[in-house]
CSV table of C-alpha atoms and ligand atoms in Angstrom, one decimal:
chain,number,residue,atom,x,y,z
A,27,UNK,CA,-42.9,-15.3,-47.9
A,28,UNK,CA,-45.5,-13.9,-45.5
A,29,UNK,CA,-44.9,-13.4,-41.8
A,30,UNK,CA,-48.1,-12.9,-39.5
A,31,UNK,CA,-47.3,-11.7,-36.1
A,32,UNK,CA,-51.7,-11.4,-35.2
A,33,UNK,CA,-54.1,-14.4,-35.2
A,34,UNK,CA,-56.6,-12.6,-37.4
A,35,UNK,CA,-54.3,-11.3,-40.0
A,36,UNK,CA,-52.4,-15.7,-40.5
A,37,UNK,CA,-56.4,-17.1,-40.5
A,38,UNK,CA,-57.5,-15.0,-42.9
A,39,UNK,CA,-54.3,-15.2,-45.8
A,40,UNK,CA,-54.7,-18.9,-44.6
A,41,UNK,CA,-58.0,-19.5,-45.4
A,42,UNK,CA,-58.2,-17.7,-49.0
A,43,UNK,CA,-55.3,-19.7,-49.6
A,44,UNK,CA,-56.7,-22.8,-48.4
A,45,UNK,CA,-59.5,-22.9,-51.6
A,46,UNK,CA,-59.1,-26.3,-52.8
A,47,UNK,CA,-55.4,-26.1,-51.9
A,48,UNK,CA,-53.9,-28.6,-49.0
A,49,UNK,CA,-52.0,-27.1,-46.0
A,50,UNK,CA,-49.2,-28.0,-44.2
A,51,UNK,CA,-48.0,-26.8,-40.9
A,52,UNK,CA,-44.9,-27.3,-39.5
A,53,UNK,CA,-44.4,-26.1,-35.6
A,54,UNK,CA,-41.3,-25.2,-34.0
A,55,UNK,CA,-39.9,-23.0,-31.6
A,56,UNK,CA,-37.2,-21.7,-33.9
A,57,UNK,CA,-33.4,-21.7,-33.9
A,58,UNK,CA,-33.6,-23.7,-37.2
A,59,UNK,CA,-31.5,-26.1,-38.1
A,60,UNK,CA,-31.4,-29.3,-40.9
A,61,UNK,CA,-33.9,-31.2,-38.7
A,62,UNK,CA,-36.4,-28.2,-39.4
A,63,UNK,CA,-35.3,-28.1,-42.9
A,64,UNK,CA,-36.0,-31.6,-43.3
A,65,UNK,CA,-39.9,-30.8,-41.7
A,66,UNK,CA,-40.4,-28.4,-44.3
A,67,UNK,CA,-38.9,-30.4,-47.0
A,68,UNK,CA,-41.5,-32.8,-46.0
A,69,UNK,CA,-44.2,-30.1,-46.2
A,70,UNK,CA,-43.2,-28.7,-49.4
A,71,UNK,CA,-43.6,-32.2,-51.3
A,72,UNK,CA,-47.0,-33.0,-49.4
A,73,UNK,CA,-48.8,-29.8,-49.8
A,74,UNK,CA,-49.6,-26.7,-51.6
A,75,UNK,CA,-48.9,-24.2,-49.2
A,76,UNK,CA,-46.5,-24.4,-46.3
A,77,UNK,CA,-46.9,-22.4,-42.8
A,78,UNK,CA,-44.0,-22.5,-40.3
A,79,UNK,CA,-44.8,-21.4,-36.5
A,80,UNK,CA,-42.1,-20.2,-34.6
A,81,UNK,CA,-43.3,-19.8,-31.2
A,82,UNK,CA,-40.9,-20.5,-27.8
A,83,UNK,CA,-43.7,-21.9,-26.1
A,84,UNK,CA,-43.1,-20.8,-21.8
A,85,UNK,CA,-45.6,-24.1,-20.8
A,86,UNK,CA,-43.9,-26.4,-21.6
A,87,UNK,CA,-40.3,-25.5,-20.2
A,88,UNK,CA,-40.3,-27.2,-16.4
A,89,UNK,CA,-37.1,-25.2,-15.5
A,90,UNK,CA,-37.3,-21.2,-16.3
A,91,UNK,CA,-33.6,-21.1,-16.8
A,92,UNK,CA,-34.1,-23.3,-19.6
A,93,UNK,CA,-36.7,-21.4,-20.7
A,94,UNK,CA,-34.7,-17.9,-20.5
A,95,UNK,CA,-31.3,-19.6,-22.5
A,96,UNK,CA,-33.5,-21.2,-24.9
A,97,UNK,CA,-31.8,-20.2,-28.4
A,98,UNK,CA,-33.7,-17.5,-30.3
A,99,UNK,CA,-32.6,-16.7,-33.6
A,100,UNK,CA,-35.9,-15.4,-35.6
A,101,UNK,CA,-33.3,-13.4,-37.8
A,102,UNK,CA,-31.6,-16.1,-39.0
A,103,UNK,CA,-35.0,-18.3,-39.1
A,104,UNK,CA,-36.7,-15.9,-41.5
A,105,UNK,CA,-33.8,-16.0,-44.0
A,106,UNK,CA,-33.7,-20.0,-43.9
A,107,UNK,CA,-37.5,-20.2,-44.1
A,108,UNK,CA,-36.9,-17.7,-47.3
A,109,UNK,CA,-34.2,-19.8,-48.7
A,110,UNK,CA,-36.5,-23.0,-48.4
A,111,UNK,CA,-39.8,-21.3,-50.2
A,112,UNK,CA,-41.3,-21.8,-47.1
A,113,UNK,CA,-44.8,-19.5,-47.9
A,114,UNK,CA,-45.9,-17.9,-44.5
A,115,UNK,CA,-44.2,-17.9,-41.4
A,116,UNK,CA,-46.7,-17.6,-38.2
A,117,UNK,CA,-44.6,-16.2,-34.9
A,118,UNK,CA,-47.6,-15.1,-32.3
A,119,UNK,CA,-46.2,-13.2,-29.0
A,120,UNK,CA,-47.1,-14.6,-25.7
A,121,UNK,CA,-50.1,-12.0,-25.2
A,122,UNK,CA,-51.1,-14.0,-28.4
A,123,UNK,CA,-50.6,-17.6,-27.5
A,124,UNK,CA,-51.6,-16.8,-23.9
A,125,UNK,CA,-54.3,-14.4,-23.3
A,126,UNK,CA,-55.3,-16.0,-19.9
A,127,UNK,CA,-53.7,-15.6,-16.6
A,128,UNK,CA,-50.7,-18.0,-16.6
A,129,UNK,CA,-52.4,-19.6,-13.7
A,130,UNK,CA,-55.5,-20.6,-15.7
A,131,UNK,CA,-53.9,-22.0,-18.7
A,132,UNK,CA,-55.5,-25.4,-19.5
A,133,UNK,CA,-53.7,-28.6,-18.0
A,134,UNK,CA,-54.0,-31.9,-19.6
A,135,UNK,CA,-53.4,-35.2,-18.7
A,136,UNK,CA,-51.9,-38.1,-20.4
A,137,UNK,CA,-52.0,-40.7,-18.8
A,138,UNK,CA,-49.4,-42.8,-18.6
A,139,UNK,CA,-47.5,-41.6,-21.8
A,140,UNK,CA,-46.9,-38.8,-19.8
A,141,UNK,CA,-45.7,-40.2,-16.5
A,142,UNK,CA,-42.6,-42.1,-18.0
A,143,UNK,CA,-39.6,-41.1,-19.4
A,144,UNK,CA,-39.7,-37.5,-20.6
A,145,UNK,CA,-42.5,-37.0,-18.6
A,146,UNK,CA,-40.9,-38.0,-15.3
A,147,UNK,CA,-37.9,-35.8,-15.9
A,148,UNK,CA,-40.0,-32.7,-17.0
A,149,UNK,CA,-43.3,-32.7,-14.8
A,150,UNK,CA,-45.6,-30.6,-16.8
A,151,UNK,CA,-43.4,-30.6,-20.3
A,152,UNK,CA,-46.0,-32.4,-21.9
A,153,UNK,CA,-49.2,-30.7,-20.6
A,154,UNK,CA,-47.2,-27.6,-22.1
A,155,UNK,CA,-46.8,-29.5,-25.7
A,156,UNK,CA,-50.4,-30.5,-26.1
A,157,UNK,CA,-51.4,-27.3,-25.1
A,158,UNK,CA,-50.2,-25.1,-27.5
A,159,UNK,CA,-50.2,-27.3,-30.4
A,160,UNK,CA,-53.5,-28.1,-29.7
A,161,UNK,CA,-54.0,-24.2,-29.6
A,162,UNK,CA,-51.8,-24.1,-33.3
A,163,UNK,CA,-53.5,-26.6,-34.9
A,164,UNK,CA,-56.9,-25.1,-34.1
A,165,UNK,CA,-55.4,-21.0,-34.8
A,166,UNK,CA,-54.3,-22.8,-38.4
A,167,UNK,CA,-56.1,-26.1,-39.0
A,168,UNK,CA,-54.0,-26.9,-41.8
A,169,UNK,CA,-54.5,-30.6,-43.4
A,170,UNK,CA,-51.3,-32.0,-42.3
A,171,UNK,CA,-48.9,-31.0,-39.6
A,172,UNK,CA,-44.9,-32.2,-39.5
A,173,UNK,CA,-42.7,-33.3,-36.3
A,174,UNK,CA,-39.8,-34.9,-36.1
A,175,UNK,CA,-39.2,-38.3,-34.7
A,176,UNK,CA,-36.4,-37.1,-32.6
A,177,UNK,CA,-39.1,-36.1,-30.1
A,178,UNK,CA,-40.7,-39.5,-30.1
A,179,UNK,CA,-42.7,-39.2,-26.8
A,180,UNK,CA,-43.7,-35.4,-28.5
A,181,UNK,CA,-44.7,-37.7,-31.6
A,182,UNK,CA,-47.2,-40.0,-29.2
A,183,UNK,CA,-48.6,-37.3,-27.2
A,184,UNK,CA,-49.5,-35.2,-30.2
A,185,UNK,CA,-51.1,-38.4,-31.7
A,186,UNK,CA,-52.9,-39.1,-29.4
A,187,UNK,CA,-54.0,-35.5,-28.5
A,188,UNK,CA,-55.3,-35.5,-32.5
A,189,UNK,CA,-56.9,-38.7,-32.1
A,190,UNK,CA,-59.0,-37.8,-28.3
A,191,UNK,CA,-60.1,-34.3,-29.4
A,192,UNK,CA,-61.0,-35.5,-33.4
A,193,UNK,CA,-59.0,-33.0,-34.6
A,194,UNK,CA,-59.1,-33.5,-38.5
A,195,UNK,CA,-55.2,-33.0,-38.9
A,196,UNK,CA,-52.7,-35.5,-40.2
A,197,UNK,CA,-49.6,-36.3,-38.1
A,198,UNK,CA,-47.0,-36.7,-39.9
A,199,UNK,CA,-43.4,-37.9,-38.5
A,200,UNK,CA,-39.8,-37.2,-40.1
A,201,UNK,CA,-37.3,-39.2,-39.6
A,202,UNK,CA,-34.1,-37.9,-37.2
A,203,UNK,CA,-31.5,-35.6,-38.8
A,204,UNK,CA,-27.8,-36.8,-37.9
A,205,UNK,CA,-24.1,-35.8,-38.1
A,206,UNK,CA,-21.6,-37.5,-39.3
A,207,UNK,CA,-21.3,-38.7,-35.9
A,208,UNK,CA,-24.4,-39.5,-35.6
A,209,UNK,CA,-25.5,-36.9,-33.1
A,210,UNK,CA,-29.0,-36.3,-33.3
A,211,UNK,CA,-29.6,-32.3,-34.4
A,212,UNK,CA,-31.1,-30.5,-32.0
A,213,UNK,CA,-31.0,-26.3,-31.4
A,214,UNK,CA,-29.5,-27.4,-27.7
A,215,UNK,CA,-26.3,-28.7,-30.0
A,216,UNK,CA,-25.5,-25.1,-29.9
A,217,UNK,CA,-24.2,-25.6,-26.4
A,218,UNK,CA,-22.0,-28.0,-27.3
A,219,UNK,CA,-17.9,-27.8,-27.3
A,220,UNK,CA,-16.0,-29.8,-30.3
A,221,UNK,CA,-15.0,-32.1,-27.8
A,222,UNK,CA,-18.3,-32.6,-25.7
A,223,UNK,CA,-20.3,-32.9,-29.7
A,224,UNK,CA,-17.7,-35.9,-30.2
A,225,UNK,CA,-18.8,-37.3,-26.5
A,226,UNK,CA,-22.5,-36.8,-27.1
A,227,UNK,CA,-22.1,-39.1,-30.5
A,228,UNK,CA,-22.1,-41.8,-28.0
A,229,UNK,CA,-25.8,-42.1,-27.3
A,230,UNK,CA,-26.1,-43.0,-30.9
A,231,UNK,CA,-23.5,-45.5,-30.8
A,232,UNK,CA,-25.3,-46.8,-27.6
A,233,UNK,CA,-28.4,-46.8,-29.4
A,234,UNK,CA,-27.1,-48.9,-32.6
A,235,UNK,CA,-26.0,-51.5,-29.9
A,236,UNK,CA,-29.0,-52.1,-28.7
A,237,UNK,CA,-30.6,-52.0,-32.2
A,238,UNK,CA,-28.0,-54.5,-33.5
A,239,UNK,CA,-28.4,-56.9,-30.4
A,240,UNK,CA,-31.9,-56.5,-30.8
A,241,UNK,CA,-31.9,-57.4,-34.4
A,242,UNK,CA,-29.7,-60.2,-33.6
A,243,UNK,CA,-32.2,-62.0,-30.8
A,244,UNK,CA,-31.6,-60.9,-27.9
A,245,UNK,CA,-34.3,-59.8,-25.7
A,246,UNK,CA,-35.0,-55.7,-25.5
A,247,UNK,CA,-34.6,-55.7,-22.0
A,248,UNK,CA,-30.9,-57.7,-22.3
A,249,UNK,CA,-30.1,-55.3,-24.5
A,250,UNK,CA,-31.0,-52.5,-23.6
A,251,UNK,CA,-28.7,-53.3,-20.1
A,252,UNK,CA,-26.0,-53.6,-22.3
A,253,UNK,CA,-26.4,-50.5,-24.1
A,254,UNK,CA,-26.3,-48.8,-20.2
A,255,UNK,CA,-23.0,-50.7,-19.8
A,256,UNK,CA,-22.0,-49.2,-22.6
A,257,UNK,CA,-22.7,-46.0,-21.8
A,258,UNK,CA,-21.4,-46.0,-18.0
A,259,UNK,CA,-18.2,-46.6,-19.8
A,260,UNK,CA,-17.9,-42.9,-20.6
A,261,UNK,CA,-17.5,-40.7,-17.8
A,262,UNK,CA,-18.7,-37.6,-19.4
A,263,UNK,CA,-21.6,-38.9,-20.2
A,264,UNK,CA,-24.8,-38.3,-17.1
A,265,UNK,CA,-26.8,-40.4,-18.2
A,266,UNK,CA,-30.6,-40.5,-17.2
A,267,UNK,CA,-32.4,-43.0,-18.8
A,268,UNK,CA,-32.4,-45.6,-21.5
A,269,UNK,CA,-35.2,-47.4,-22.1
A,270,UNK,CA,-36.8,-50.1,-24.5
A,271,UNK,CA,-40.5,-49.3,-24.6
A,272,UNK,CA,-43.7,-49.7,-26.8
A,273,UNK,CA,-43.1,-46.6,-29.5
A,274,UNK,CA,-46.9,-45.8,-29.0
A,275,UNK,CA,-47.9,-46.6,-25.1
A,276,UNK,CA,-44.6,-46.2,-24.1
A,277,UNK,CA,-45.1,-49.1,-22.2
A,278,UNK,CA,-41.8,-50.8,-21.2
A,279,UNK,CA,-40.7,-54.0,-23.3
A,280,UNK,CA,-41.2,-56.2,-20.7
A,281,UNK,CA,-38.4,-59.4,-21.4
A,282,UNK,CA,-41.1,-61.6,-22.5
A,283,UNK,CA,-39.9,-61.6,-26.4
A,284,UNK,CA,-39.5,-59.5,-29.1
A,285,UNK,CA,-43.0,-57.0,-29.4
A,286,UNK,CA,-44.0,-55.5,-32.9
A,287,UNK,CA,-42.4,-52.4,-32.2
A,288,UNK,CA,-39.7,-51.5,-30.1
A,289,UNK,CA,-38.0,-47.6,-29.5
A,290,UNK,CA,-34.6,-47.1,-27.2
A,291,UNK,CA,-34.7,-43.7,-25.8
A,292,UNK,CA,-32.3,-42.1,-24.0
A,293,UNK,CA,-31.5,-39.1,-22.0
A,294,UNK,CA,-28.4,-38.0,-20.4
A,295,UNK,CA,-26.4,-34.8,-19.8
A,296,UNK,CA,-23.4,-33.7,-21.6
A,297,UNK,CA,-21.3,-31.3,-19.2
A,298,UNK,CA,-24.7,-28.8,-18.9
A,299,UNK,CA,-26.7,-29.8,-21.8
A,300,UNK,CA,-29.3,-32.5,-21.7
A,301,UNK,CA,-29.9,-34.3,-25.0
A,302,UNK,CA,-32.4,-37.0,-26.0
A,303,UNK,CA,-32.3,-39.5,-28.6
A,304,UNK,CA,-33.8,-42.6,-29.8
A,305,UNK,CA,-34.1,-45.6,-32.1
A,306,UNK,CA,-36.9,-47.5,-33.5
A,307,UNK,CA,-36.7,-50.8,-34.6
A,308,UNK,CA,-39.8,-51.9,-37.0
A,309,UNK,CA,-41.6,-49.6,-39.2
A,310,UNK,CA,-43.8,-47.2,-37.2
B,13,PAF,O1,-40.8,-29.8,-31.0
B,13,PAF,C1,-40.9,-28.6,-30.8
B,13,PAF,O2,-40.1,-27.8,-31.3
B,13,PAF,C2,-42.0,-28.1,-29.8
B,13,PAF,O3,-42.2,-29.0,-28.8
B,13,PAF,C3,-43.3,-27.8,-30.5
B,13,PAF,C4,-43.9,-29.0,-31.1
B,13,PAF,C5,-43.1,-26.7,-31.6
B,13,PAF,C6,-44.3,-27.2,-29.5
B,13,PAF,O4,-43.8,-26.1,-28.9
């Protein structure tokens, strides 16, 4: 396994490696966990030569105390990467990632898919995303690139970055990793007591609800009220949104009928830790 701190030294074992031989790329931020393993997994099948980024990217955290107790664990990351054959490992420094005056770092707009949801909570979050995987697909331009469907509004924006700027990069989206419980992984877990884990497992359940009512015939919006119901039931549990919306627009599912494709998405606190989840309902 190669790891590449400098630009020039990744672009260059990249591209001799890229001679007839497809790339993937799979971007995270590091503190690994079966979510990741299940991105490279992914990777590994689709393509010759796998590249994982580990990169805590400063833009796109809205709160700097979230940004400063973000998990980082590149020890540890290296010797799962290893374990999983991953073949080069890509972790730039800011002075990499950011040459430019923090102040002049490119902002970009979504649209509505950023307003909503994730966006509303975290002004700026998403700006952050597109920017610096705009700025790793283009440092790498591998063939494919892998995130997980955990981060569904992630999952639109990036599309939809992709599509706008013709980058010639295929999106590809991995299915959530669970617990038993069915808590969502996520590096934030890591936070979590025993008994605030077992607490958390209720957004999933939350979720299924809504799924199941769904599935059933009842209208997203009706369901998706229920799910809340469900929800306020459990005092531990902050919640901050849960929404039916249009897994591509993010539109809201209006309560005229069923759409094509309908995701719940959710967002709540758990004692200090703020977790997201969702569910999709027809193939997307
Ligand atoms: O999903 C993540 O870990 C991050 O948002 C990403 C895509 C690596 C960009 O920093």
């Amino acid at each position: 396994m190669q790891v590449f701190q400098e630009l020039d030294l990744v672009r260059t074992y990249v591209s001799e490696q890229k001679n007839g031989h497809s790339v993937g790329l799979v971007p995270t931020m590091g503190a690994l966990h079966d979510g990741h393993r299940a991105l490279l997994k992914a990777s590994k099948q689709d393509n010759d030569v796998t590249i994982c980024s580990i990169y805590v990217n400063p833009t796109q955290f809205n709160d700097p105390a979230d940004l400063e107790k973000y998990p980082r664990t590149l020890k540890e990351d290296l010797e799962l990467l290893e374990s999983m054959d991953c073949d080069v490992v890509f972790c730039p420094s800011d002075q990499i990632m950011y040459p430019q005056a923090k102040s002049s770092v490119v902002q970009l707009d979504f649209g509505q898919l950023d307003k909503v949801l994730e966006g509303h909570y975290r002004p700026g979050h998403f700006s952050g995303v597109g920017v610096v995987v705009a700025k790793l697909l283009n440092m790498i331009q591998p063939h494919r690139a892998y995130f997980g469907q955990k981060d569904l509004q992630q999952l639109a924006i990036i599309r939809k970055l992709v599509q706008d700027f013709f980058m010639p990069v295929e999106i590809i989206s991995v299915p959530i990793v669970r617990e038993a419980s069915g808590l969502a992984l996520s590096s934030r877990n890591q936070w979590l007591s025993t008994e605030e884990k077992q607490q958390a497992s209720q957004l999933y359940q939350a979720l299924l609800l809504a799924k199941q009512l769904y599935d059933g015939g009842v209208k997203a919006a009706a369901a998706r009220k229920q799910a809340v119901q469900q929800l306020d039931q459990h005092p531990d549990i902050r919640l901050e949104y849960l929404e039916a919306v249009d897994p591509i627009s993010f539109r809201s599912v209006k309560d005229d009928g069923q759409t094509e494709a309908v995701a719940f998405c959710v967002a709540a606190y758990v004692g200090e830790v703020r977790l997201i989840d969702n569910i999709l309902i027809t193939g997307y």
